[in-house]
């Protein structure tokens, strides 16, 4: 599989970035539903992922989406109890999902530590991998659906999902979901999609805002490889889009990448 050449969109500030990303995602969902009847999106947490969801909630254009025909997945999750406010899924419900008529059967949360697998994070990861495999189509050879858009935040250390530099999860080439132990960012136990699962998406959008992300963005776009900078190893089958604000883009050579079209 050939990596889609990254395209960059740089916005004035994080607020404008969130609003523009929300408009872009609503359009992508509506287009997918018009073409195939349904759409699938992989959500991300963190400040930028949550800001995007809040911007969708505040947008009148959200009513253009048929929320009952949208499958929602997660790129990673903190392996904590299901009602823990640190869970990405809890935050997504607070920011958006409780305000729109989603079909609960199509909201695919990652297992929690108080679920049927208890504290066994590897069993929980395998359970999510099974759910993804059941949703995959006959042509989806990676064992996951062909997501329309997969969203990722970029950490200051270049981690994406819960794939951290030099950690075992970033080396995984067979499984689509892994349990993560000893993560450098609390909580230490997590569940994450792997690079093969991420690369199955039609489009991968990476979100980064703030000057604390500038070094990570510049490093990832310099192409050091996923072991050193996991964000450099993610791409979509048809498009890889970096959505940035000016502080996060401050250390990128301006001639390095082509601008993205709308």
Short mmCIF file of C-alpha atoms in Angstrom, two decimals:
data_model
loop_
_atom_site.label_atom_id
_atom_site.label_comp_id
_atom_site.label_asym_id
_atom_site.label_seq_id
_atom_site.Cartn_x
_atom_site.Cartn_y
_atom_site.Cartn_z
CA UNK A 1 0.00 0.00 0.00
CA UNK A 2 1.35 3.42 -0.96
CA UNK A 3 1.15 6.18 1.61
CA UNK A 4 -0.93 9.16 0.60
CA UNK A 5 1.31 12.24 0.47
CA UNK A 6 0.42 14.35 3.51
CA UNK A 7 -1.45 17.58 2.86
CA UNK A 8 -1.51 20.46 5.32
CA UNK A 9 -4.23 22.92 6.22
CA UNK A 10 -3.07 25.64 8.59
CA UNK A 11 -5.62 27.81 10.37
CA UNK A 12 -5.11 31.05 12.25
CA UNK A 13 -5.96 29.64 15.69
CA UNK A 14 -7.33 26.54 17.40
CA UNK A 15 -10.92 27.82 17.47
CA UNK A 16 -11.00 28.37 13.72
CA UNK A 17 -9.27 25.03 13.21
CA UNK A 18 -11.99 23.22 15.18
CA UNK A 19 -14.80 24.99 13.32
CA UNK A 20 -13.27 24.34 9.91
CA UNK A 21 -12.53 20.71 10.74
CA UNK A 22 -16.13 20.28 11.92
CA UNK A 23 -17.47 21.67 8.63
CA UNK A 24 -15.08 19.46 6.67
CA UNK A 25 -16.12 16.34 8.60
CA UNK A 26 -19.85 17.04 8.28
CA UNK A 27 -19.39 17.40 4.52
CA UNK A 28 -17.43 14.16 4.30
CA UNK A 29 -20.07 12.24 6.27
CA UNK A 30 -22.92 13.62 4.15
CA UNK A 31 -21.05 12.79 0.94
CA UNK A 32 -20.37 9.22 2.10
CA UNK A 33 -23.99 8.71 3.10
CA UNK A 34 -25.16 10.05 -0.25
CA UNK A 35 -22.83 7.68 -2.09
CA UNK A 36 -23.20 4.50 -0.02
CA UNK A 37 -26.07 5.05 2.41
CA UNK A 38 -23.87 4.93 5.49
CA UNK A 39 -20.64 6.45 6.79
CA UNK A 40 -18.04 5.41 9.35
CA UNK A 41 -15.78 7.64 11.41
CA UNK A 42 -13.12 6.84 13.99
CA UNK A 43 -13.11 9.41 16.79
CA UNK A 44 -10.21 10.69 18.83
CA UNK A 45 -10.13 12.23 22.28
CA UNK A 46 -7.90 14.90 23.75
CA UNK A 47 -8.33 18.63 23.59
CA UNK A 48 -8.39 18.87 19.79
CA UNK A 49 -10.65 15.88 19.25
CA UNK A 50 -13.11 17.15 21.84
CA UNK A 51 -12.98 20.68 20.41
CA UNK A 52 -13.91 19.25 17.01
CA UNK A 53 -16.90 17.41 18.48
CA UNK A 54 -18.03 20.53 20.33
CA UNK A 55 -17.81 22.51 17.10
CA UNK A 56 -19.99 19.94 15.33
CA UNK A 57 -22.53 20.18 18.16
CA UNK A 58 -22.63 23.97 17.76
CA UNK A 59 -22.96 23.88 13.97
CA UNK A 60 -26.41 24.18 12.34
CA UNK A 61 -25.01 22.02 9.54
CA UNK A 62 -24.98 19.03 11.86
CA UNK A 63 -28.62 18.45 10.91
CA UNK A 64 -27.50 17.52 7.40
CA UNK A 65 -26.06 14.28 8.83
CA UNK A 66 -28.27 11.23 9.15
CA UNK A 67 -26.94 10.29 12.56
CA UNK A 68 -28.81 6.99 12.55
CA UNK A 69 -26.71 5.83 9.56
CA UNK A 70 -23.32 6.70 11.02
CA UNK A 71 -20.97 4.14 12.56
CA UNK A 72 -18.67 5.58 15.20
CA UNK A 73 -15.50 3.86 16.40
CA UNK A 74 -12.57 4.96 18.54
CA UNK A 75 -8.86 4.97 17.78
CA UNK A 76 -7.91 4.38 21.39
CA UNK A 77 -9.30 4.41 24.88
CA UNK A 78 -8.15 4.68 28.45
CA UNK A 79 -8.74 1.30 30.13
CA UNK A 80 -10.70 2.61 33.10
CA UNK A 81 -14.29 2.06 34.34
CA UNK A 82 -17.07 2.83 31.88
CA UNK A 83 -18.27 5.93 33.71
CA UNK A 84 -14.81 7.42 34.25
CA UNK A 85 -14.76 11.01 32.93
CA UNK A 86 -11.30 10.36 31.49
CA UNK A 87 -12.69 7.92 28.94
CA UNK A 88 -12.75 9.26 25.41
CA UNK A 89 -16.23 7.83 24.89
CA UNK A 90 -17.60 9.63 27.97
CA UNK A 91 -16.13 12.90 26.75
CA UNK A 92 -17.54 12.32 23.25
CA UNK A 93 -21.00 11.82 24.69
CA UNK A 94 -20.66 15.01 26.71
CA UNK A 95 -19.44 17.07 23.75
CA UNK A 96 -21.68 15.74 20.97
CA UNK A 97 -23.24 12.29 21.03
CA UNK A 98 -25.85 12.98 23.70
CA UNK A 99 -27.08 15.90 21.59
CA UNK A 100 -27.64 14.05 18.29
CA UNK A 101 -29.84 11.06 17.41
CA UNK A 102 -27.16 8.41 16.97
CA UNK A 103 -28.15 4.76 16.77
CA UNK A 104 -26.70 3.21 19.97
CA UNK A 105 -26.04 -0.04 18.11
CA UNK A 106 -23.71 1.85 15.76
CA UNK A 107 -21.69 3.56 18.51
CA UNK A 108 -18.82 1.15 19.05
CA UNK A 109 -17.09 2.05 22.30
CA UNK A 110 -13.92 0.25 23.29
CA UNK A 111 -14.30 -2.03 26.33
CA UNK A 112 -13.90 -0.61 29.82
CA UNK A 113 -12.07 -2.12 32.77
CA UNK A 114 -15.39 -2.95 34.45
CA UNK A 115 -16.66 -4.84 31.40
CA UNK A 116 -16.95 -8.56 30.79
CA UNK A 117 -13.18 -8.99 30.48
CA UNK A 118 -12.48 -7.28 33.79
CA UNK A 119 -8.92 -6.05 34.08
CA UNK A 120 -7.63 -8.22 31.21
CA UNK A 121 -6.75 -5.51 28.71
CA UNK A 122 -5.52 -7.95 26.07
CA UNK A 123 -8.84 -9.83 26.13
CA UNK A 124 -10.66 -6.50 25.88
CA UNK A 125 -8.51 -5.52 22.89
CA UNK A 126 -9.22 -8.85 21.21
CA UNK A 127 -12.95 -8.33 21.79
CA UNK A 128 -12.82 -4.97 20.00
CA UNK A 129 -10.83 -6.52 17.17
CA UNK A 130 -13.61 -9.10 16.78
CA UNK A 131 -16.23 -6.35 16.62
CA UNK A 132 -14.25 -4.57 13.92
CA UNK A 133 -13.82 -7.80 11.95
CA UNK A 134 -17.57 -8.47 12.03
CA UNK A 135 -18.20 -4.99 10.59
CA UNK A 136 -15.59 -5.37 7.85
CA UNK A 137 -16.78 -5.98 4.32
CA UNK A 138 -15.65 -8.81 2.04
CA UNK A 139 -13.09 -6.55 0.41
CA UNK A 140 -11.63 -5.25 3.69
CA UNK A 141 -8.61 -7.51 3.91
CA UNK A 142 -7.15 -5.85 6.99
CA UNK A 143 -9.96 -7.09 9.23
CA UNK A 144 -11.46 -3.65 9.86
CA UNK A 145 -14.06 -1.60 7.98
CA UNK A 146 -12.89 0.89 5.37
CA UNK A 147 -13.44 3.92 7.60
CA UNK A 148 -14.39 7.08 5.73
CA UNK A 149 -12.40 9.27 8.11
CA UNK A 150 -10.12 8.28 10.96
CA UNK A 151 -9.27 11.14 13.32
CA UNK A 152 -6.07 11.28 15.34
CA UNK A 153 -4.64 13.77 17.78
CA UNK A 154 -0.89 14.24 17.78
CA UNK A 155 0.85 14.22 21.16
CA UNK A 156 3.86 16.36 22.05
CA UNK A 157 5.94 13.16 21.82
CA UNK A 158 4.43 12.39 18.36
CA UNK A 159 2.19 9.61 19.71
CA UNK A 160 -1.10 8.93 17.94
CA UNK A 161 -3.98 6.89 19.37
CA UNK A 162 -2.13 5.07 22.17
CA UNK A 163 0.87 4.20 20.03
CA UNK A 164 3.89 5.73 21.73
CA UNK A 165 7.47 6.07 20.44
CA UNK A 166 9.50 2.88 20.88
CA UNK A 167 6.61 1.03 22.56
CA UNK A 168 5.57 -2.47 21.47
CA UNK A 169 2.22 -1.38 20.06
CA UNK A 170 3.81 0.69 17.32
CA UNK A 171 5.69 -2.40 16.12
CA UNK A 172 2.54 -4.51 15.75
CA UNK A 173 1.98 -5.68 12.18
CA UNK A 174 -0.63 -8.46 12.54
CA UNK A 175 -3.27 -7.49 15.09
CA UNK A 176 -5.69 -4.60 14.54
CA UNK A 177 -6.15 -3.76 18.23
CA UNK A 178 -3.71 -4.10 21.12
CA UNK A 179 -3.67 -3.65 24.84
CA UNK A 180 -1.14 -1.07 25.96
CA UNK A 181 0.64 -1.28 29.30
CA UNK A 182 3.15 1.13 30.76
CA UNK A 183 2.08 4.08 28.62
CA UNK A 184 4.19 7.16 29.42
CA UNK A 185 1.00 9.22 29.63
CA UNK A 186 -1.49 8.39 32.39
CA UNK A 187 -3.39 6.19 32.73
CA UNK A 188 -0.75 3.58 31.86
CA UNK A 189 -3.19 0.91 30.62
CA UNK A 190 -5.02 1.56 27.36
CA UNK A 191 -6.49 -0.02 24.23
CA UNK A 192 -5.39 1.15 20.78
CA UNK A 193 -5.85 0.52 17.11
CA UNK A 194 -2.60 -0.47 15.46
CA UNK A 195 -0.94 1.02 12.41
CA UNK A 196 -2.39 -1.62 10.03
CA UNK A 197 -5.92 -0.79 11.25
CA UNK A 198 -5.32 2.96 10.97
CA UNK A 199 -3.93 2.63 7.44
CA UNK A 200 -7.11 0.86 6.32
CA UNK A 201 -9.03 4.15 6.52
CA UNK A 202 -9.88 5.98 3.32
CA UNK A 203 -8.77 9.23 4.91
CA UNK A 204 -6.67 9.90 8.01
CA UNK A 205 -6.87 13.36 9.56
CA UNK A 206 -4.30 14.40 12.15
CA UNK A 207 -5.18 17.27 14.48
CA UNK A 208 -2.64 19.42 16.28
CA UNK A 209 -2.99 22.87 17.83
CA UNK A 210 -0.77 24.88 20.13
CA UNK A 211 2.90 25.72 20.31
CA UNK A 212 3.52 22.66 22.48
CA UNK A 213 2.84 20.53 19.39
CA UNK A 214 5.20 22.39 17.02
CA UNK A 215 8.24 20.17 17.59
CA UNK A 216 6.18 16.98 17.26
CA UNK A 217 4.55 18.13 14.03
CA UNK A 218 7.86 19.15 12.46
CA UNK A 219 9.51 15.89 13.51
CA UNK A 220 6.71 13.68 12.24
CA UNK A 221 6.59 15.43 8.88
CA UNK A 222 10.35 15.06 8.45
CA UNK A 223 9.80 11.31 8.00
CA UNK A 224 11.83 9.70 10.80
CA UNK A 225 9.77 6.49 10.80
CA UNK A 226 7.02 5.28 13.09
CA UNK A 227 9.23 3.79 15.80
CA UNK A 228 10.69 7.20 16.60
CA UNK A 229 7.60 9.22 15.69
CA UNK A 230 4.38 7.19 15.41
CA UNK A 231 2.58 10.12 13.75
CA UNK A 232 4.94 9.79 10.80
CA UNK A 233 3.73 6.24 10.17
CA UNK A 234 0.00 6.88 9.76
CA UNK A 235 -1.68 7.54 6.45
CA UNK A 236 -4.96 7.04 4.67
CA UNK A 237 -5.51 4.99 1.54
CA UNK A 238 -6.63 8.03 -0.44
CA UNK A 239 -5.76 11.03 1.73
CA UNK A 240 -3.63 12.02 4.70
CA UNK A 241 -4.58 15.42 6.05
CA UNK A 242 -2.87 17.42 8.77
CA UNK A 243 -5.19 20.04 10.32
CA UNK A 244 -3.11 22.55 12.24
CA UNK A 245 -3.18 25.98 13.76
CA UNK A 246 -0.35 28.44 13.17
CA UNK A 247 1.46 27.77 16.48
CA UNK A 248 1.53 24.01 15.80
CA UNK A 249 2.79 24.61 12.25
CA UNK A 250 5.42 27.15 13.23
CA UNK A 251 8.44 24.87 12.75
CA UNK A 252 7.48 23.29 9.43
CA UNK A 253 9.46 24.53 6.42
CA UNK A 254 6.79 26.30 4.33
CA UNK A 255 7.88 24.66 1.07
CA UNK A 256 7.80 21.13 2.47
CA UNK A 257 4.25 20.02 1.69
CA UNK A 258 1.51 21.01 -0.74
CA UNK A 259 -1.56 22.77 0.60
CA UNK A 260 -4.78 20.76 0.74
CA UNK A 261 -7.80 21.51 -1.36
CA UNK A 262 -11.14 22.03 0.33
#
